[in-house]
Amino acid sequence: MLNKDVVVLSHIDKIYGENTKFPTQVLYDINLSFEDGSFNSIIGQSGSGKSTLLNILGTLDRPSNGSIEIQGIDTAKMKKNALAKLRNETIGFIFQFHYLLPEFTALENVLMPYRISKKPITKEVMDRANDLLDLVGLSKVKNNLAVNMSGGQQQRTAIARSLMNNPKIILADEPTGNLDSDTTEQIYELLRQINKTYKTTFIIITHDRHIAEKADRIIEIKDGKINLDLRQ
Amino acid sequence: MKLAFSIAKRFLLSGKGQTIMIVLGIAIGVSVQVFIGSLITGLQKSLVDKTIGSSSQVTVSTLDSTAYITNFQDQLSVIQASDNMITVASPAINQNGALVVGEQSEPVLARGFDFNLANDIYHFDEKLVSGRLPQSANEIAVGSNLLENLSLALNDEVTFQVPLVGDTTFTIVGVYDFNVKTINETWILTTLATLQTIKSISSNEVSSIEMQISDVFAAETVALNVQTALQNDNLTVDNWIANNAELLSGLQGQSTSSLMIQVFVMLSVILGIASVLAITVLQKSKQIGILKAMGIQDKDASLVFLLEGFILGIFGAALGVGFGLGLSVMFTTFAIGADGNPVVPLFIDYGFIGLSAMIAVAAATIASLIPARKSSKLSVIEVIRNA
Amino acid sequence: MKKAYYDTFIKYLDQENKDKSVEYVMSLLKSKSITLEECYLNLLSASLSNFVCKEEDEDLCIWKEHTRTSIVRTILEATYPYVIERKNAVSDKKKSVVVVCPSEEYHEIGAIIVSHYFAMNGYESLYIGANTPKNDIVSAVKVIQPDILAISVTNYYNLVVTKKITQEVKQQFPHVKIVVGGLAFHHPDSLSQIVYDKHLTSLDDIAHIEEELQ
């Protein structure tokens, strides 16, 4: 049987301060699965638990209960190093505050996930990094330090970086959160194009309805639960 | 390693001001270390040199002051073989008496030496002001003060009076200056044979055997070894330490205080680096967070800071050694006495400098362990949440 | 209805000829060549849902579609006298209905047609408008106290606010029946997550909706 779901969350609870007097539960029994190659958006008010959900999806945070299967592999029993390797190979992250390494150039930032994998940097790898920068329209500024680029350029660099290791899944938390509407539109088009070209699964947190309404699926998180799970 | 190194390098280069400050901090610590070390070692060496450098450090003499060491040539070889720290062993004969010139008379101590051997202890050739050292019978060299007191001149003849023995006429063939008034006033130098004749003892008898040793602080051990080797209850072995307890404790105090200073300097360097690097981890927590999100292993994340400490240590130590040596050169150039010699001669010990540099590098690396651990423990979630 | 009517209408629309389009449809109605239902279903709705965009014309599509929608809306409004006529002809006066599009929902042709259909079937039908914020909808329901609230949603993102509206209306006015419809409900899973009484899939359903809602 072909497993079409690239990520499966089962019965996810997340409780902060479990061992304190006032534990706060932010996620309640979340069951979700994402189809391979789909383009999903997660919406919800701040404090709804959507970012926590994304962090758990990305193995950056562990759930208090429940399991996450990524490409059929249960991550619950994996050690920190194994999770790091999984993230490096399978997941690309795009954050609102882009989180480029300001000490490095755009090209070096894009190459970083590959360098972390500690495989030798061949000509093919360099070509791929350059192609990705081309794809996001940054060939001309690829040797600029990250700090010397505009917000939109930095975000596009972050997108190129998230694609470097050809991940199955891209998790984005407000990828256009601090960008103007024109740039937002460009970034969305770019993400959609990548989704079509590379069949990469996208899971995007956004409060921007223009992005959310164009996704194949909208999931609304409310008070730590799935309030709506809509498909087009 | 390569990845961590390139990240560490970038981190350091991106905060040039901060990096330079840390390197300077380490460098100043190391330079103080090098300078104080050289100064204290130099001070000790010169003090030891001035005090006991030109005297007997271990002395064999007879228990009975009227007796003599017989067959001293044989004893010399026994002594030489007893301890390889002995650099020179030289026979000596002492005779109290008075030097009489006309009406005037001065009490003196006639000292008979084998000048070839004794020169290695007393460095007579350097101290000779005029004339030469005594060679044949009844030739003497006198101190400059005594020459003045008795209004004598080179080649004058003087009478050496020994009660109950009689008078001997000496010829002054040389004048020395030991820079020590009591010696200059009282010692008259002559050959072993001259005094052997006066004392009517055989030519294989002497009063004492004097020695110098390579490590002056080992005098007690050497004395013990010599005593054991001689196997003679009539002979006694003295050493300078027993006779100069105060000097020794002074020197030891200096060594300890120097060590204390160095330890505290290093400690402050370590604390400084540790705290600055700890701040760096906070500054770079965003970067560490994103690197971890991208899948960097924890050990590589800590290695970044360990390498930062190591690199800072290397540069700090190198610069510090340079500073320290520069400071030393300045000190010996500008802090000079009236005679044109440095007030305190510095002793540049490359082994010690190398050790200081190595300690600094090790200290910087150890200091970066704390931030390295912090970096390893940093969770991505905290970074993202505090963005 | 003759296929020729549709083809002629489309020809005028393709030329963006508003005058001719309006005149043509109105004349067909006047001459009773077509019924009001045929006008709404087979001409107006069909002209919009059959709008195809050739790939090479992609740049032209958006404004062409908007122009066509605008012409269709004019015709739709112009047919209202016929709606009144039909409404008065219904002997047993039926209940009242409020038709809305939620906030950010600008596709209103469907909602207007639905509102007309309700009126034609003897309802007191009030179309409040496109892009109506949640609180205004609730306030309208409170003042008008309709028997039915009909919500038209095209963009599926608007189901998020639709869910809130229906929850709030049901909570405050449990007696008000909620009818939903539109492209947004296309996926069966979407419908199950909304509080509603009737999902309208065809305009003909309106004729006997009252019995269904009992």
Short mmCIF file of N, CA and C in Angstrom, two decimals, chain B residues 40-176:
data_model
loop_
_atom_site.label_atom_id
_atom_site.label_comp_id
_atom_site.label_asym_id
_atom_site.label_seq_id
_atom_site.Cartn_x
_atom_site.Cartn_y
_atom_site.Cartn_z
N ILE B 40 60.83 38.27 38.06
CA ILE B 40 61.07 37.57 39.33
C ILE B 40 62.23 36.59 39.17
N THR B 41 62.24 35.86 38.06
CA THR B 41 63.32 34.91 37.83
C THR B 41 64.65 35.66 37.75
N GLY B 42 64.64 36.78 37.03
CA GLY B 42 65.86 37.58 36.89
C GLY B 42 66.33 38.09 38.25
N LEU B 43 65.34 38.56 39.02
CA LEU B 43 65.65 39.10 40.35
C LEU B 43 66.30 38.02 41.21
N GLN B 44 65.73 36.84 41.19
CA GLN B 44 66.24 35.73 42.00
C GLN B 44 67.63 35.35 41.56
N LYS B 45 67.78 35.24 40.24
CA LYS B 45 69.07 34.81 39.71
C LYS B 45 70.15 35.81 40.12
N SER B 46 69.82 37.10 40.00
CA SER B 46 70.86 38.09 40.30
C SER B 46 71.14 38.13 41.79
N LEU B 47 70.08 37.94 42.59
CA LEU B 47 70.26 37.94 44.04
C LEU B 47 71.14 36.77 44.46
N VAL B 48 70.83 35.63 43.93
CA VAL B 48 71.60 34.43 44.25
C VAL B 48 73.03 34.62 43.79
N ASP B 49 73.14 35.17 42.59
CA ASP B 49 74.45 35.38 42.00
C ASP B 49 75.28 36.31 42.86
N LYS B 50 74.65 37.41 43.31
CA LYS B 50 75.37 38.40 44.08
C LYS B 50 75.76 37.85 45.44
N THR B 51 74.84 37.08 46.04
CA THR B 51 75.07 36.63 47.40
C THR B 51 76.01 35.44 47.47
N ILE B 52 75.72 34.43 46.70
CA ILE B 52 76.52 33.21 46.86
C ILE B 52 77.17 32.78 45.56
N GLY B 53 77.03 33.66 44.55
CA GLY B 53 77.58 33.31 43.24
C GLY B 53 79.10 33.21 43.30
N SER B 54 79.71 34.07 44.11
CA SER B 54 81.17 34.07 44.18
C SER B 54 81.63 33.61 45.56
N SER B 55 81.06 32.52 46.00
CA SER B 55 81.54 31.95 47.26
C SER B 55 81.28 30.45 47.26
N SER B 56 81.77 29.83 48.28
CA SER B 56 81.60 28.39 48.36
C SER B 56 80.18 28.08 48.76
N GLN B 57 79.59 27.15 48.02
CA GLN B 57 78.20 26.82 48.32
C GLN B 57 78.11 25.56 49.19
N VAL B 58 79.05 24.67 48.99
CA VAL B 58 79.16 23.50 49.87
C VAL B 58 80.64 23.41 50.27
N THR B 59 80.91 23.27 51.57
CA THR B 59 82.29 23.30 52.06
C THR B 59 82.58 22.08 52.95
N VAL B 60 83.68 21.40 52.62
CA VAL B 60 84.12 20.30 53.48
C VAL B 60 85.25 20.83 54.37
N SER B 61 85.12 20.62 55.69
CA SER B 61 86.21 21.03 56.58
C SER B 61 86.34 19.99 57.70
N THR B 62 87.34 20.14 58.54
CA THR B 62 87.53 19.16 59.61
C THR B 62 86.73 19.59 60.83
N LEU B 63 86.28 18.57 61.57
CA LEU B 63 85.52 18.87 62.80
C LEU B 63 86.43 19.58 63.81
N ASP B 64 87.63 19.08 63.91
CA ASP B 64 88.62 19.68 64.80
C ASP B 64 89.35 20.78 64.03
N SER B 65 89.22 22.02 64.51
CA SER B 65 89.73 23.13 63.72
C SER B 65 91.26 23.13 63.61
N THR B 66 91.92 22.37 64.45
CA THR B 66 93.38 22.33 64.36
C THR B 66 93.83 21.24 63.40
N ALA B 67 92.90 20.37 63.00
CA ALA B 67 93.29 19.28 62.10
C ALA B 67 93.17 19.72 60.64
N TYR B 68 93.66 18.86 59.76
CA TYR B 68 93.63 19.17 58.32
C TYR B 68 93.08 18.01 57.54
N ILE B 69 92.65 18.34 56.31
CA ILE B 69 92.20 17.26 55.40
C ILE B 69 93.45 16.72 54.73
N THR B 70 93.66 15.40 54.93
CA THR B 70 94.85 14.80 54.32
C THR B 70 94.48 14.16 52.99
N ASN B 71 95.49 13.97 52.18
CA ASN B 71 95.30 13.38 50.84
C ASN B 71 94.17 14.06 50.08
N PHE B 72 94.22 15.40 50.08
CA PHE B 72 93.07 16.13 49.52
C PHE B 72 92.84 15.83 48.04
N GLN B 73 93.92 15.44 47.32
CA GLN B 73 93.73 15.12 45.89
C GLN B 73 92.77 13.96 45.73
N ASP B 74 92.96 12.93 46.60
CA ASP B 74 92.06 11.78 46.53
C ASP B 74 90.63 12.18 46.92
N GLN B 75 90.58 12.99 47.98
CA GLN B 75 89.25 13.41 48.45
C GLN B 75 88.52 14.19 47.35
N LEU B 76 89.30 15.03 46.62
CA LEU B 76 88.70 15.82 45.54
C LEU B 76 87.99 14.91 44.52
N SER B 77 88.69 13.82 44.15
CA SER B 77 88.06 12.95 43.16
C SER B 77 86.83 12.24 43.75
N VAL B 78 86.94 11.87 45.05
CA VAL B 78 85.77 11.24 45.68
C VAL B 78 84.58 12.21 45.66
N ILE B 79 84.88 13.46 46.01
CA ILE B 79 83.81 14.47 46.06
C ILE B 79 83.21 14.70 44.68
N GLN B 80 84.10 14.87 43.68
CA GLN B 80 83.61 15.12 42.31
C GLN B 80 82.66 14.01 41.87
N ALA B 81 82.99 12.78 42.27
CA ALA B 81 82.18 11.64 41.81
C ALA B 81 80.88 11.50 42.59
N SER B 82 80.80 12.15 43.74
CA SER B 82 79.65 11.91 44.62
C SER B 82 78.36 12.52 44.11
N ASP B 83 78.46 13.59 43.36
CA ASP B 83 77.22 14.24 42.88
C ASP B 83 77.53 14.99 41.60
N ASN B 84 76.73 14.75 40.56
CA ASN B 84 77.05 15.40 39.27
C ASN B 84 76.60 16.86 39.21
N MET B 85 76.02 17.35 40.31
CA MET B 85 75.66 18.78 40.33
C MET B 85 76.87 19.65 40.70
N ILE B 86 77.93 18.98 41.20
CA ILE B 86 79.12 19.74 41.62
C ILE B 86 79.85 20.23 40.37
N THR B 87 79.95 21.54 40.23
CA THR B 87 80.60 22.07 39.03
C THR B 87 82.09 22.29 39.27
N VAL B 88 82.43 22.60 40.50
CA VAL B 88 83.85 22.78 40.81
C VAL B 88 84.09 22.45 42.29
N ALA B 89 85.23 21.83 42.54
CA ALA B 89 85.66 21.57 43.93
C ALA B 89 87.10 22.05 44.05
N SER B 90 87.34 22.89 45.04
CA SER B 90 88.64 23.55 45.09
C SER B 90 89.19 23.53 46.53
N PRO B 91 90.45 23.12 46.71
CA PRO B 91 91.04 23.07 48.05
C PRO B 91 91.44 24.47 48.52
N ALA B 92 91.40 24.68 49.86
CA ALA B 92 91.77 25.99 50.40
C ALA B 92 92.43 25.81 51.77
N ILE B 93 93.35 26.72 52.09
CA ILE B 93 93.96 26.73 53.43
C ILE B 93 93.80 28.13 53.98
N ASN B 94 93.37 28.23 55.24
CA ASN B 94 93.19 29.53 55.86
C ASN B 94 94.20 29.71 56.99
N GLN B 95 94.68 30.94 57.12
CA GLN B 95 95.60 31.22 58.25
C GLN B 95 95.39 32.66 58.70
N ASN B 96 95.00 32.80 59.98
CA ASN B 96 94.87 34.14 60.55
C ASN B 96 96.24 34.70 60.88
N GLY B 97 96.31 36.03 60.79
CA GLY B 97 97.58 36.66 61.14
C GLY B 97 97.46 38.16 61.05
N ALA B 98 98.57 38.85 61.03
CA ALA B 98 98.53 40.31 60.89
C ALA B 98 99.53 40.72 59.83
N LEU B 99 99.16 41.76 59.12
CA LEU B 99 100.08 42.28 58.10
C LEU B 99 100.72 43.53 58.70
N VAL B 100 102.01 43.51 58.75
CA VAL B 100 102.70 44.62 59.44
C VAL B 100 103.51 45.40 58.42
N VAL B 101 103.33 46.74 58.48
CA VAL B 101 104.12 47.63 57.63
C VAL B 101 104.61 48.75 58.52
N GLY B 102 105.88 48.73 58.83
CA GLY B 102 106.41 49.74 59.72
C GLY B 102 105.72 49.69 61.07
N GLU B 103 105.10 50.81 61.47
CA GLU B 103 104.39 50.89 62.74
C GLU B 103 103.01 50.25 62.63
N GLN B 104 102.49 50.25 61.40
CA GLN B 104 101.08 49.84 61.22
C GLN B 104 100.92 48.33 61.13
N SER B 105 99.76 47.89 61.65
CA SER B 105 99.48 46.46 61.62
C SER B 105 97.97 46.26 61.41
N GLU B 106 97.61 45.33 60.50
CA GLU B 106 96.17 45.04 60.24
C GLU B 106 95.95 43.55 60.36
N PRO B 107 94.86 43.14 61.07
CA PRO B 107 94.56 41.70 61.13
C PRO B 107 94.06 41.23 59.76
N VAL B 108 94.58 40.10 59.32
CA VAL B 108 94.17 39.59 58.00
C VAL B 108 93.93 38.09 58.06
N LEU B 109 93.26 37.61 57.00
CA LEU B 109 93.08 36.17 56.83
C LEU B 109 93.77 35.79 55.52
N ALA B 110 94.82 35.01 55.72
CA ALA B 110 95.53 34.57 54.52
C ALA B 110 94.80 33.36 53.97
N ARG B 111 94.51 33.41 52.65
CA ARG B 111 93.77 32.30 52.05
C ARG B 111 94.60 31.71 50.93
N GLY B 112 94.89 30.41 51.10
CA GLY B 112 95.70 29.74 50.10
C GLY B 112 94.80 28.95 49.15
N PHE B 113 95.01 29.15 47.85
CA PHE B 113 94.17 28.49 46.83
C PHE B 113 95.01 27.83 45.77
N ASP B 114 94.35 26.85 45.11
CA ASP B 114 94.84 26.42 43.80
C ASP B 114 94.08 27.29 42.83
N PHE B 115 94.74 28.36 42.33
CA PHE B 115 93.98 29.40 41.61
C PHE B 115 93.27 28.89 40.36
N ASN B 116 93.85 27.84 39.76
CA ASN B 116 93.17 27.29 38.59
C ASN B 116 91.76 26.81 38.91
N LEU B 117 91.64 26.15 40.09
CA LEU B 117 90.33 25.65 40.50
C LEU B 117 89.49 26.77 41.14
N ALA B 118 90.12 27.53 42.03
CA ALA B 118 89.39 28.53 42.83
C ALA B 118 88.82 29.64 41.95
N ASN B 119 89.45 29.85 40.84
CA ASN B 119 88.96 30.91 39.94
C ASN B 119 87.51 30.67 39.51
N ASP B 120 87.15 29.37 39.40
CA ASP B 120 85.77 29.05 39.00
C ASP B 120 84.77 29.43 40.08
N ILE B 121 85.24 29.51 41.33
CA ILE B 121 84.34 29.93 42.40
C ILE B 121 84.37 31.46 42.55
N TYR B 122 85.58 32.00 42.67
CA TYR B 122 85.71 33.42 43.07
C TYR B 122 85.89 34.38 41.90
N HIS B 123 86.15 33.83 40.74
CA HIS B 123 86.35 34.65 39.53
C HIS B 123 87.40 35.75 39.78
N PHE B 124 88.54 35.31 40.30
CA PHE B 124 89.61 36.28 40.63
C PHE B 124 90.04 37.09 39.43
N ASP B 125 90.13 36.42 38.29
CA ASP B 125 90.64 37.13 37.11
C ASP B 125 89.80 38.36 36.78
N GLU B 126 88.46 38.27 37.11
CA GLU B 126 87.60 39.42 36.85
C GLU B 126 87.78 40.50 37.92
N LYS B 127 88.22 40.06 39.09
CA LYS B 127 88.26 41.00 40.21
C LYS B 127 89.61 41.65 40.41
N LEU B 128 90.56 41.16 39.67
CA LEU B 128 91.92 41.71 39.76
C LEU B 128 91.93 43.13 39.20
N VAL B 129 92.41 44.07 40.02
CA VAL B 129 92.43 45.48 39.58
C VAL B 129 93.77 45.78 38.91
N SER B 130 94.83 45.26 39.52
CA SER B 130 96.16 45.44 38.90
C SER B 130 97.06 44.27 39.29
N GLY B 131 98.15 44.11 38.58
CA GLY B 131 99.08 43.03 38.84
C GLY B 131 98.55 41.71 38.36
N ARG B 132 98.94 40.64 39.09
CA ARG B 132 98.52 39.30 38.67
C ARG B 132 98.24 38.47 39.90
N LEU B 133 97.82 37.23 39.71
CA LEU B 133 97.55 36.34 40.84
C LEU B 133 98.88 35.72 41.30
N PRO B 134 98.98 35.40 42.58
CA PRO B 134 100.23 34.81 43.10
C PRO B 134 100.52 33.49 42.41
N GLN B 135 101.82 33.26 42.13
CA GLN B 135 102.18 32.01 41.45
C GLN B 135 103.20 31.23 42.28
N SER B 136 104.21 31.92 42.74
CA SER B 136 105.24 31.19 43.50
C SER B 136 105.17 31.56 44.98
N ALA B 137 106.04 30.95 45.71
CA ALA B 137 106.00 31.08 47.17
C ALA B 137 106.10 32.53 47.62
N ASN B 138 105.34 32.84 48.67
CA ASN B 138 105.36 34.15 49.32
C ASN B 138 104.90 35.32 48.45
N GLU B 139 104.21 35.01 47.41
CA GLU B 139 103.56 36.07 46.62
C GLU B 139 102.11 36.17 47.10
N ILE B 140 101.62 37.42 47.19
CA ILE B 140 100.23 37.59 47.62
C ILE B 140 99.53 38.63 46.74
N ALA B 141 98.16 38.52 46.79
CA ALA B 141 97.33 39.59 46.24
C ALA B 141 96.53 40.13 47.40
N VAL B 142 96.40 41.47 47.47
CA VAL B 142 95.67 42.09 48.58
C VAL B 142 94.48 42.87 48.06
N GLY B 143 93.52 43.09 48.96
CA GLY B 143 92.33 43.85 48.60
C GLY B 143 92.64 45.33 48.46
N SER B 144 91.86 46.01 47.68
CA SER B 144 92.11 47.43 47.43
C SER B 144 92.02 48.25 48.71
N ASN B 145 91.12 47.91 49.60
CA ASN B 145 90.97 48.66 50.85
C ASN B 145 92.18 48.51 51.76
N LEU B 146 92.63 47.25 51.83
CA LEU B 146 93.81 46.99 52.68
C LEU B 146 95.02 47.75 52.15
N LEU B 147 95.16 47.78 50.83
CA LEU B 147 96.27 48.49 50.18
C LEU B 147 96.26 49.96 50.59
N GLU B 148 95.04 50.49 50.61
CA GLU B 148 94.87 51.89 50.96
C GLU B 148 95.18 52.11 52.45
N ASN B 149 94.60 51.23 53.29
CA ASN B 149 94.76 51.38 54.75
C ASN B 149 96.23 51.38 55.16
N LEU B 150 96.99 50.53 54.48
CA LEU B 150 98.40 50.40 54.87
C LEU B 150 99.31 51.24 53.97
N SER B 151 98.71 52.05 53.09
CA SER B 151 99.45 52.89 52.15
C SER B 151 100.52 52.10 51.39
N LEU B 152 100.03 50.98 50.84
CA LEU B 152 100.97 50.12 50.11
C LEU B 152 100.84 50.31 48.61
N ALA B 153 101.80 49.73 47.91
CA ALA B 153 101.74 49.76 46.45
C ALA B 153 102.15 48.39 45.93
N LEU B 154 101.86 48.17 44.65
CA LEU B 154 102.22 46.90 44.01
C LEU B 154 103.74 46.69 44.14
N ASN B 155 104.11 45.40 44.34
CA ASN B 155 105.53 44.99 44.44
C ASN B 155 106.17 45.37 45.77
N ASP B 156 105.39 45.99 46.69
CA ASP B 156 105.93 46.26 48.03
C ASP B 156 106.08 44.94 48.77
N GLU B 157 106.98 44.96 49.73
CA GLU B 157 107.15 43.78 50.57
C GLU B 157 106.52 44.05 51.92
N VAL B 158 105.79 43.07 52.44
CA VAL B 158 105.14 43.24 53.74
C VAL B 158 105.44 42.03 54.61
N THR B 159 105.24 42.23 55.93
CA THR B 159 105.51 41.14 56.86
C THR B 159 104.19 40.56 57.32
N PHE B 160 104.09 39.23 57.25
CA PHE B 160 102.90 38.52 57.72
C PHE B 160 103.28 37.86 59.04
N GLN B 161 102.62 38.37 60.13
CA GLN B 161 102.94 37.86 61.47
C GLN B 161 101.91 36.85 61.89
N VAL B 162 102.40 35.66 62.29
CA VAL B 162 101.51 34.68 62.88
C VAL B 162 102.03 34.38 64.29
N PRO B 163 101.22 34.65 65.30
CA PRO B 163 101.68 34.42 66.67
C PRO B 163 102.10 32.96 66.84
N LEU B 164 103.13 32.75 67.57
CA LEU B 164 103.67 31.43 67.90
C LEU B 164 104.32 30.74 66.72
N VAL B 165 104.20 31.33 65.53
CA VAL B 165 104.80 30.69 64.35
C VAL B 165 105.97 31.53 63.85
N GLY B 166 105.72 32.81 63.70
CA GLY B 166 106.79 33.68 63.26
C GLY B 166 106.38 34.56 62.10
N ASP B 167 107.35 35.30 61.55
CA ASP B 167 107.06 36.24 60.47
C ASP B 167 107.48 35.66 59.13
N THR B 168 106.74 36.08 58.13
CA THR B 168 107.10 35.70 56.76
C THR B 168 107.01 36.97 55.93
N THR B 169 107.90 37.14 55.01
CA THR B 169 107.86 38.32 54.16
C THR B 169 107.16 37.95 52.83
N PHE B 170 106.15 38.73 52.54
CA PHE B 170 105.35 38.53 51.32
C PHE B 170 105.60 39.65 50.33
N THR B 171 105.47 39.34 49.07
CA THR B 171 105.55 40.37 48.03
C THR B 171 104.16 40.55 47.40
N ILE B 172 103.73 41.80 47.33
CA ILE B 172 102.40 42.06 46.73
C ILE B 172 102.55 42.03 45.21
N VAL B 173 101.88 41.01 44.59
CA VAL B 173 101.96 40.93 43.12
C VAL B 173 100.65 41.31 42.45
N GLY B 174 99.60 41.45 43.28
CA GLY B 174 98.31 41.80 42.64
C GLY B 174 97.39 42.51 43.62
N VAL B 175 96.45 43.28 43.08
CA VAL B 175 95.43 43.95 43.89
C VAL B 175 94.05 43.56 43.34
N TYR B 176 93.17 43.14 44.24
CA TYR B 176 91.82 42.74 43.78
C TYR B 176 90.77 43.64 44.42
#
